[in-house]
Coordinates of C-alpha atoms in Angstrom, one line a residue:
M13 CA 0.3 -14.9 16.2
Y14 CA -1.0 -12.2 14.4
A15 CA -4.7 -10.1 14.8
A16 CA -7.2 -9.5 12.0
V17 CA -9.9 -7.0 12.7
D18 CA -12.6 -6.2 10.2
L19 CA -14.3 -3.3 10.1
G20 CA -17.6 -4.0 8.0
S21 CA -20.6 -2.5 7.1
N22 CA -22.6 -5.1 8.6
S23 CA -20.3 -6.7 11.8
F24 CA -17.1 -6.1 13.5
R25 CA -15.2 -9.2 13.8
L26 CA -11.9 -10.2 15.0
H27 CA -9.6 -13.4 14.4
I28 CA -6.4 -14.4 16.1
G29 CA -4.5 -16.7 14.2
E30 CA -1.4 -18.8 14.8
A31 CA 0.9 -20.2 11.7
V32 CA 1.4 -23.9 12.2
A33 CA 2.6 -26.3 9.4
G34 CA 1.8 -23.9 6.5
Q35 CA -1.8 -23.3 8.1
I36 CA -3.3 -20.2 10.0
H37 CA -5.1 -21.7 12.7
I38 CA -7.5 -19.5 14.4
V39 CA -7.4 -19.3 18.4
R40 CA -9.8 -16.7 19.0
T41 CA -12.7 -15.1 17.4
A42 CA -15.0 -12.0 18.1
R43 CA -18.2 -10.9 16.3
D44 CA -20.2 -7.6 17.1
P45 CA -23.0 -6.9 14.8
I46 CA -23.3 -3.3 14.8
R47 CA -24.6 -2.5 11.5
L48 CA -22.5 0.8 10.9
A49 CA -24.2 0.7 7.7
G50 CA -27.7 1.6 8.9
G51 CA -26.4 4.8 10.9
L52 CA -25.0 6.4 7.3
G53 CA -28.1 8.9 6.4
P54 CA -28.8 10.1 3.1
D55 CA -26.3 12.7 3.5
G56 CA -23.3 10.6 3.7
M57 CA -22.8 11.5 7.6
L58 CA -22.8 8.7 10.1
S59 CA -24.7 9.3 13.4
A60 CA -23.3 10.0 16.5
Q61 CA -25.0 6.5 18.1
A62 CA -23.0 4.7 15.3
M63 CA -20.4 6.1 15.7
D64 CA -20.1 5.8 19.6
T65 CA -21.3 2.1 19.1
A66 CA -18.3 1.4 16.8
V67 CA -16.1 3.1 19.3
R68 CA -17.7 0.8 22.0
C69 CA -17.0 -2.8 20.2
L70 CA -13.1 -1.6 19.6
R71 CA -12.4 -1.2 22.9
D72 CA -13.7 -4.2 24.0
F73 CA -11.8 -5.7 21.0
S74 CA -8.8 -3.8 22.2
A75 CA -9.8 -5.8 25.6
I76 CA -9.4 -9.3 23.5
L77 CA -5.9 -8.7 21.7
R78 CA -4.5 -7.6 25.0
Q79 CA -4.7 -11.1 26.5
H80 CA -2.5 -12.2 23.7
R81 CA 1.0 -11.9 22.7
L82 CA 0.9 -10.7 19.2
D83 CA 3.5 -10.3 16.3
A84 CA 1.5 -8.1 14.5
V85 CA -1.9 -6.7 13.7
R86 CA -3.9 -5.1 11.3
V87 CA -7.3 -3.1 11.3
V88 CA -8.9 -2.5 8.1
A89 CA -12.2 -1.2 7.1
T90 CA -14.6 -1.6 4.2
N91 CA -17.0 0.2 2.2
T92 CA -18.9 1.7 4.7
L93 CA -15.8 3.8 6.1
R94 CA -14.7 4.3 2.5
V95 CA -18.1 6.0 1.8
A96 CA -18.6 8.0 4.8
R97 CA -18.1 11.7 4.9
N98 CA -17.3 12.3 8.6
A99 CA -14.9 8.6 8.1
D100 CA -11.8 11.9 9.6
T101 CA -13.7 12.7 12.4
L102 CA -14.5 9.0 13.3
L103 CA -11.0 7.2 12.6
P104 CA -8.7 8.9 15.1
R105 CA -11.6 7.7 17.9
L106 CA -11.4 4.0 16.6
E107 CA -7.3 4.0 16.3
Q108 CA -7.6 5.4 19.9
A109 CA -10.0 2.6 20.9
I110 CA -8.4 0.2 20.1
G111 CA -4.7 1.4 19.7
Y112 CA -3.6 0.4 16.1
P113 CA -4.1 2.0 13.1
V114 CA -7.4 1.8 11.0
E115 CA -7.0 1.4 7.3
I116 CA -9.6 2.6 4.8
I117 CA -8.8 -0.2 2.3
S118 CA -10.2 -0.1 -1.5
G119 CA -13.0 -2.1 -2.9
E120 CA -10.2 -3.9 -5.0
E121 CA -7.5 -4.2 -2.1
E122 CA -10.6 -5.9 0.0
G123 CA -11.1 -8.5 -2.6
R124 CA -7.6 -8.9 -3.1
L125 CA -7.6 -10.0 0.4
I126 CA -10.7 -11.7 0.1
Y127 CA -9.4 -14.0 -2.4
M128 CA -6.2 -14.6 -0.1
G129 CA -8.5 -16.2 2.3
V130 CA -10.2 -18.2 0.0
A131 CA -6.9 -19.9 -2.0
R132 CA -5.4 -20.4 1.3
S133 CA -8.2 -22.2 3.0
V134 CA -8.6 -24.5 -0.2
N135 CA -5.1 -24.7 -1.2
L136 CA -5.7 -26.0 -4.7
A137 CA -2.6 -24.7 -6.8
D138 CA -3.6 -25.5 -10.4
E139 CA -7.6 -24.7 -9.8
R140 CA -9.9 -21.7 -11.1
R141 CA -11.7 -20.1 -9.4
L142 CA -14.4 -17.6 -8.9
V143 CA -14.8 -15.7 -5.3
I144 CA -18.0 -13.7 -4.2
D145 CA -18.1 -11.8 -1.4
I146 CA -21.1 -9.5 -0.7
G147 CA -20.9 -7.6 1.9
G148 CA -23.0 -4.8 3.8
G149 CA -21.7 -1.9 1.5
S150 CA -20.5 -3.6 -1.7
T151 CA -19.9 -6.6 -3.7
E152 CA -16.9 -8.2 -4.5
V153 CA -15.9 -10.7 -7.3
I154 CA -12.5 -12.4 -7.9
A155 CA -11.3 -14.5 -10.3
G156 CA -7.5 -16.1 -10.3
T157 CA -5.9 -19.7 -10.4
G158 CA -4.6 -20.8 -7.2
D159 CA -3.0 -18.1 -5.7
A160 CA -2.8 -16.0 -8.4
I161 CA -5.7 -13.2 -8.6
G162 CA -6.2 -12.5 -12.5
L163 CA -9.6 -10.2 -12.3
V164 CA -11.0 -7.8 -8.9
E165 CA -13.8 -5.5 -9.2
S166 CA -15.8 -4.0 -6.0
F167 CA -19.5 -3.4 -7.1
S168 CA -21.4 -0.6 -5.3
T169 CA -24.2 -3.1 -4.1
G170 CA -24.3 -4.6 -0.8
T171 CA -27.4 -6.2 1.8
H172 CA -28.2 -2.7 3.1
P173 CA -28.7 -0.5 1.0
Q174 CA -30.5 -3.1 -1.2
S175 CA -32.7 -4.5 1.5
A176 CA -33.5 -0.5 2.5
A177 CA -34.5 -0.3 -1.1
Y178 CA -36.5 -2.7 -2.2
F179 CA -37.5 -4.1 1.4
P180 CA -38.7 -1.6 3.1
G181 CA -39.7 -2.1 6.7
G182 CA -39.1 -5.8 5.8
S183 CA -42.1 -6.6 3.5
I184 CA -41.0 -8.9 0.5
D185 CA -43.2 -9.7 -2.7
A186 CA -42.3 -11.1 -5.8
A187 CA -42.5 -7.4 -7.7
A188 CA -40.1 -5.8 -5.1
F189 CA -38.1 -9.2 -5.7
D190 CA -38.2 -9.2 -9.6
N191 CA -37.0 -5.5 -8.9
A192 CA -34.1 -6.3 -6.4
V193 CA -32.6 -8.9 -8.8
V194 CA -32.4 -6.6 -11.6
A195 CA -31.3 -3.9 -10.4
A196 CA -28.4 -6.1 -8.7
R197 CA -28.0 -7.7 -12.3
S198 CA -27.2 -4.0 -13.6
R199 CA -24.2 -3.5 -11.3
F200 CA -22.8 -6.7 -12.6
E201 CA -23.2 -6.3 -16.5
D202 CA -20.7 -4.6 -18.3
A203 CA -18.0 -6.7 -16.3
A204 CA -19.7 -10.0 -16.6
A205 CA -18.2 -11.0 -20.2
Q206 CA -14.9 -10.3 -18.6
Y207 CA -15.1 -13.2 -15.9
R208 CA -16.9 -15.7 -18.5
E209 CA -13.9 -14.9 -20.5
V210 CA -11.5 -15.8 -17.7
G211 CA -13.5 -18.8 -16.9
W212 CA -13.6 -20.7 -13.7
D213 CA -13.5 -24.7 -12.4
S214 CA -15.2 -23.6 -8.8
V215 CA -17.5 -20.7 -7.3
Y216 CA -17.2 -20.0 -3.6
G217 CA -19.3 -17.6 -1.0
S218 CA -17.1 -16.2 1.1
S219 CA -19.3 -13.8 3.2
G220 CA -21.3 -14.6 6.1
T221 CA -24.6 -13.5 4.5
I222 CA -23.8 -16.3 1.3
R223 CA -22.9 -18.8 4.9
A224 CA -26.7 -18.2 6.2
I225 CA -28.1 -18.6 3.0
A226 CA -26.3 -22.1 2.1
D227 CA -27.2 -22.8 6.0
V228 CA -31.0 -21.9 5.8
I229 CA -31.2 -24.3 2.6
A230 CA -29.0 -27.4 3.7
R231 CA -31.1 -27.3 6.8
N232 CA -34.6 -27.0 5.7
G233 CA -34.0 -28.8 2.5
L234 CA -34.9 -26.1 -0.4
G235 CA -34.5 -27.0 -3.8
D236 CA -31.6 -29.6 -3.6
G237 CA -30.0 -28.4 -0.8
A238 CA -26.9 -27.5 -2.3
M239 CA -25.8 -23.6 -2.8
S240 CA -27.4 -23.9 -6.7
L241 CA -29.5 -21.3 -8.6
G242 CA -32.4 -23.6 -8.2
S243 CA -32.4 -23.7 -4.2
L244 CA -31.9 -19.9 -4.2
L245 CA -34.7 -19.3 -5.9
A246 CA -37.0 -21.7 -4.2
L247 CA -35.6 -19.8 -0.9
R248 CA -36.4 -16.5 -2.8
D249 CA -40.3 -18.0 -2.9
K250 CA -40.2 -19.3 0.5
L251 CA -40.2 -15.3 1.6
I252 CA -42.3 -14.2 -0.7
A253 CA -44.7 -17.2 0.2
L254 CA -44.1 -15.2 4.0
G255 CA -44.4 -11.7 2.9
H256 CA -42.0 -10.2 5.8
V257 CA -39.3 -11.0 7.7
D258 CA -40.7 -11.4 10.8
A259 CA -42.4 -14.1 9.6
F260 CA -39.5 -16.1 9.0
D261 CA -39.3 -18.9 11.1
L262 CA -36.9 -21.1 9.5
P263 CA -33.9 -22.6 11.5
G264 CA -30.5 -21.2 10.1
V265 CA -30.4 -17.7 10.7
K266 CA -31.5 -15.5 13.8
R267 CA -34.2 -13.4 13.3
E268 CA -32.3 -10.2 13.4
R269 CA -30.5 -11.3 10.4
V270 CA -33.2 -12.2 8.0
I271 CA -33.6 -8.5 6.9
V272 CA -29.8 -8.9 5.9
M273 CA -30.1 -12.2 4.0
V274 CA -32.9 -11.2 2.0
G275 CA -31.2 -8.2 0.6
G276 CA -28.3 -10.4 0.2
L277 CA -30.3 -13.3 -1.6
S278 CA -31.5 -10.9 -4.5
I279 CA -27.3 -9.6 -4.8
L280 CA -26.9 -13.5 -5.0
I281 CA -29.1 -14.3 -7.5
G282 CA -28.3 -11.5 -9.9
V283 CA -24.6 -11.8 -10.1
M284 CA -25.3 -15.8 -10.4
Q285 CA -27.6 -15.2 -13.2
E286 CA -25.5 -12.5 -15.1
L287 CA -22.2 -14.4 -15.0
G288 CA -23.6 -17.5 -15.7
V289 CA -23.2 -19.5 -12.2
K290 CA -25.6 -22.7 -11.6
T291 CA -24.1 -23.4 -8.1
M292 CA -21.2 -22.6 -5.5
H293 CA -19.7 -23.7 -2.3
A294 CA -20.1 -21.7 0.7
I295 CA -16.7 -21.6 2.6
N296 CA -15.9 -19.8 6.1
A297 CA -12.8 -17.9 4.6
G298 CA -12.4 -14.7 3.2
L299 CA -10.6 -11.4 4.2
R300 CA -9.6 -11.8 7.9
L301 CA -8.1 -15.0 6.5
G302 CA -6.4 -13.2 4.1
V303 CA -5.3 -10.1 6.1
L304 CA -3.5 -13.1 8.9
S305 CA -2.3 -14.2 5.3
D306 CA -0.8 -11.5 4.6
L307 CA 0.7 -10.3 7.6
E308 CA 2.6 -14.0 7.7
L309 CA 3.9 -13.1 4.1
R310 CA 5.5 -10.2 5.6
A311 CA 7.0 -11.5 8.4
N312 CA 8.4 -13.8 6.0
R313 CA 9.6 -10.7 3.6
R314 CA 7.7 -11.8 0.8
D315 CA 5.6 -8.6 0.7
R316 CA 3.4 -8.2 -1.9
R317 CA 3.7 -4.6 -1.8
D318 CA 7.1 -4.8 -3.3
V319 CA 5.9 -6.4 -6.2
A320 CA 2.9 -4.2 -6.8
I321 CA 5.8 -1.3 -7.1
Q322 CA 7.7 -3.8 -9.4
D323 CA 4.6 -3.8 -11.5
C324 CA 4.0 -0.5 -11.6
M325 CA 7.3 0.4 -12.7
R326 CA 6.7 -1.9 -15.8
R327 CA 3.2 -0.8 -16.5
F328 CA 4.9 3.3 -17.0
G329 CA 8.4 2.2 -18.2
V330 CA 10.6 3.1 -15.1
E331 CA 14.4 2.6 -16.2
E332 CA 14.9 0.0 -13.3
G333 CA 18.7 0.9 -13.1
R334 CA 18.3 4.5 -12.4
A335 CA 15.4 3.7 -10.1
A336 CA 17.0 0.9 -8.1
R337 CA 20.4 3.8 -7.5
T338 CA 17.9 6.4 -6.3
A339 CA 16.8 3.9 -3.8
T340 CA 20.1 2.8 -2.9
I341 CA 21.5 6.4 -2.4
A342 CA 18.4 7.4 -0.5
A343 CA 18.2 4.4 2.0
R344 CA 22.0 5.4 2.6
L345 CA 21.6 9.2 3.4
F346 CA 18.4 8.5 5.2
D347 CA 20.4 6.2 7.7
R348 CA 23.0 8.3 8.1
L349 CA 20.3 10.9 8.9
L350 CA 19.9 9.0 11.9
P351 CA 16.0 8.8 11.3
Q352 CA 14.2 7.9 15.4
D353 CA 12.5 4.6 14.3
D354 CA 12.0 2.9 10.9
T355 CA 8.9 3.2 9.8
V356 CA 9.4 5.4 7.4
K357 CA 12.4 3.8 5.7
P358 CA 10.3 1.4 3.5
Q359 CA 7.8 4.0 1.8
L360 CA 11.4 6.4 1.4
L361 CA 12.3 3.2 -0.6
R362 CA 9.2 2.3 -2.4
A363 CA 8.8 6.1 -3.0
S364 CA 12.4 6.4 -4.9
L365 CA 11.6 3.1 -7.0
L366 CA 8.6 5.1 -7.7
H367 CA 10.1 8.4 -8.3
E368 CA 10.1 8.9 -11.8
V369 CA 7.4 7.1 -13.1
G370 CA 5.5 10.6 -14.1
L371 CA 8.3 10.5 -17.1
A372 CA 5.4 8.8 -18.8
V373 CA 2.8 11.5 -19.3
S374 CA 5.7 14.5 -19.4
H375 CA 8.7 15.4 -19.0
T376 CA 7.3 18.8 -17.7
G377 CA 6.0 18.9 -13.9
A378 CA 6.8 15.0 -14.0
H379 CA 7.2 15.2 -10.5
K380 CA 3.9 16.0 -10.1
H381 CA 2.5 13.7 -12.4
A382 CA 4.4 11.2 -10.6
A383 CA 3.3 12.1 -7.2
Y384 CA -0.7 11.8 -8.5
I385 CA 0.4 7.9 -10.1
V386 CA 1.6 7.1 -6.6
E387 CA -1.5 8.4 -5.0
H388 CA -4.4 6.7 -7.2
A389 CA -2.8 4.2 -9.2
D390 CA -4.1 0.2 -7.7
L391 CA -1.4 -1.1 -5.7
P392 CA -2.3 -4.2 -4.3
G393 CA -1.1 -4.4 -0.6
F394 CA -0.9 -0.5 -0.1
T395 CA -3.2 1.5 2.0
A396 CA -4.7 4.9 1.1
R397 CA -2.8 6.1 3.7
E398 CA 0.6 4.2 2.8
Q399 CA -0.1 6.0 -1.3
R400 CA -0.3 9.3 0.5
L401 CA 2.6 9.4 2.2
M402 CA 4.7 7.8 -0.8
S403 CA 2.9 10.5 -3.1
T404 CA 3.9 13.3 -0.7
L405 CA 7.9 12.0 -0.9
V406 CA 7.8 11.6 -4.7
L407 CA 6.5 15.1 -5.0
A408 CA 9.0 16.8 -2.5
Q409 CA 11.5 15.1 -4.9
K410 CA 12.0 18.6 -6.6
G411 CA 11.0 22.2 -6.8
N412 CA 9.7 24.3 -3.6
L413 CA 8.9 22.6 -0.9
R414 CA 6.2 24.6 0.8
K415 CA 3.7 22.0 -0.7
V416 CA 4.7 19.6 1.3
R417 CA 5.5 21.9 4.6
E418 CA 2.8 19.9 7.1
A419 CA 4.8 17.0 6.0
L420 CA 8.6 18.7 6.9
A421 CA 7.2 19.0 10.4
V422 CA 7.2 15.4 10.8
P423 CA 11.0 15.3 11.9
D424 CA 11.6 11.3 10.2
L425 CA 9.6 12.6 7.3
A426 CA 12.0 15.6 6.6
R427 CA 14.9 13.7 6.8
A428 CA 13.5 11.2 4.1
V429 CA 12.3 14.5 1.7
L430 CA 16.1 15.3 2.1
A431 CA 17.4 11.8 1.4
L432 CA 15.1 11.9 -1.8
R433 CA 16.2 15.0 -3.3
L434 CA 19.8 14.7 -2.4
A435 CA 19.6 10.6 -3.7
A436 CA 18.1 12.4 -7.1
V437 CA 20.9 14.9 -7.4
F438 CA 23.6 12.3 -6.9
M439 CA 22.1 9.5 -9.3
H440 CA 21.8 12.5 -12.1
A441 CA 25.2 13.7 -11.2
R442 CA 26.7 9.8 -11.0
V443 CA 28.4 10.1 -8.0
D444 CA 26.7 7.1 -6.5
A445 CA 30.3 5.9 -5.7
D446 CA 31.4 9.0 -3.7
V447 CA 28.4 9.6 -1.5
D448 CA 29.8 8.0 1.8
A449 CA 32.5 10.0 1.5
L450 CA 30.3 13.7 2.4
R451 CA 29.1 13.7 6.4
L452 CA 25.8 14.9 6.8
R453 CA 23.4 16.1 9.4
M454 CA 20.1 17.8 10.1
K455 CA 19.1 19.1 13.8
G456 CA 17.5 22.4 13.2
R457 CA 19.4 22.8 10.1
I458 CA 21.1 20.8 7.3
E459 CA 24.7 20.6 6.9
I460 CA 26.6 18.5 4.4
E461 CA 30.4 18.5 4.6
T462 CA 32.3 17.2 2.1
P463 CA 35.9 16.4 1.2
R464 CA 38.4 18.6 -0.5
G465 CA 38.3 19.0 -3.6
W466 CA 34.6 16.9 -3.8
L467 CA 32.9 19.8 -5.1
R468 CA 35.1 20.3 -8.1
Q469 CA 35.1 17.1 -9.5
H470 CA 31.3 17.0 -9.2
P471 CA 30.8 20.9 -10.0
T472 CA 27.2 20.1 -11.5
V473 CA 26.6 18.8 -7.6
A474 CA 27.5 22.5 -6.6
A475 CA 24.9 23.8 -8.6
W476 CA 22.1 21.7 -7.2
F477 CA 23.2 22.4 -3.7
E478 CA 22.5 26.0 -4.1
K479 CA 18.7 25.7 -5.8
E480 CA 18.5 23.3 -2.6
A481 CA 19.7 26.1 -0.4
A482 CA 16.9 28.3 -1.5
A483 CA 14.6 25.7 -1.2
W484 CA 15.2 24.7 2.2
S485 CA 15.2 28.5 3.0
E486 CA 11.8 29.2 2.0
V487 CA 10.2 26.9 4.5
G488 CA 12.6 27.9 7.2
V489 CA 15.4 25.6 7.6
G490 CA 19.4 26.4 6.8
F491 CA 21.4 24.5 4.3
Q492 CA 24.8 25.1 5.3
V493 CA 27.8 23.1 2.8
A494 CA 31.3 23.1 4.2
Q495 CA 34.6 21.8 2.6
A496 CA 36.8 19.6 5.5
A497 CA 39.9 20.9 6.6

C-alpha cells in the first residue's frame, strides 16, 4: 500500500491506496480544512497560529499512517509553502510531526501529478484531454493525450487570493464578480492560444472546489444542471442576487466553504471563457491519486525521473556514451567506498549523466553552468531538494571543494563527490576497464592503492591525482596514493 499526503493551500489531505489489477483502490482518506493560505500575511510570512495548526494536523495524519503497513509514503506541499518566506522554518516541524520528508513541488510538477491522477482514473489511452485544477493559491492547466502530457502550466491565481481581493468580508456584487472574472482571464490570456492549438476531446475539473461547484449546480438544477459555462453563469447570478456568502443556503456545499467556492467560480468562468471551453466534467481524481500512481511506477522501476534525465540530456546535447561511462564508473567507485545506505546512489548516477550539460553554455566553467541547469531545469518527477542535491554533486565534479564544504560533512555525500570526481578523471583518461584494479578507501582520509606500474600506464591520471590531493587538502581531507607492493 502507498500513502499520499497533500499539503494544500485550503486543506491538508491524506489518501492511502492499494494497487489491485491495474487500479488503485483508496482504502483510507482524511481531510483537514486548515486554510493554510489564510495564515499568509501581506509580508509573505505564515503566522505562528497557521504553522501550529499545520503541525497539529500532520501529527494526526501520522497516527493514521501508523495504523497501516505501507510500502511508500510521499508528502507534497503546494503553492502556499512555495511562496511563504518562512517555509524553511516550518518544514522541519512538519517533517518531525509526520515522520517523512516534505517535498515542496513546483507548480508544473503539481500539474503533472494532477494529470497523472486524472489519466489513471479515466483510463482512455487515446483521449485528448484538458485538465483544470483550481487550488487555494494556484491554478494548474494541463493538456495531454492518454498518459502523455503535452502542455502544463501553473498560474498564480487561486481561491484564497481571489476571494480576498474581490469578495472581502464575503460581500458579492455584479461589479466585483465581473472584475474578478476579468482578472482571472488576464492570468490565462498569454497561454490560451497554445492550449487551443493543442486541442482536446474532453475537459476535466479535478479540484475539490470544482467538484463543489458541480454539486451545487446539479443538486439545485442551475442552468442545464451540468458543468457548462451557462450553468456557471447561472450560479454566478444566484450568488450576486444573494449579495453575501452568509445568505447562501443551497445544498451542495458547506457554509464555511462558500467563500472558497465564490473565488473558485470566478476563476473557473475566466479560464473557460479565455480557453473557449463550453463544458467540462468534474472528476474525483487529481493530485493525490497522481502521487499514488507515481509511487507505484517507482516501485515497478518505471521512474519518470529517469525519463526526465534522458530528455534533459537530449535537450542540451549531452554525449550519451561519455555520460553513461561516467555514471558506470561512479557507481562502481561509490560501491567500493561502502556507503552507509542506498539513498544517495540514485542521485549520484543521475548527476553523473548530467555532469556535462554545462558544455551547451560554455566550456569555461562548464561545471558551474551544469550545476545551475540541474538545479533550475524543469525535470518532471524531481523535487527541488533532489535537484539541489544533484546540482551540488555536479558543481563538485572538479575544481576547489570549498564551495561544497557543507555537503562534505555528510559522509555519503562526501563519498559521492569523490566517486564523481574520480569517475570524470577516469572517463577522460579512458581507464574504465582498469578501475577495478584500484583499492579505494575514505575513512578520515582518502587512500588509493594502485597496482605496480598502473600509473605509468596512465600518466595523465598521476597529474590529476596531484590536483585532487591539493583540492581535498584545502578542506582538511588527506589524499594519499600508494603503489601495491
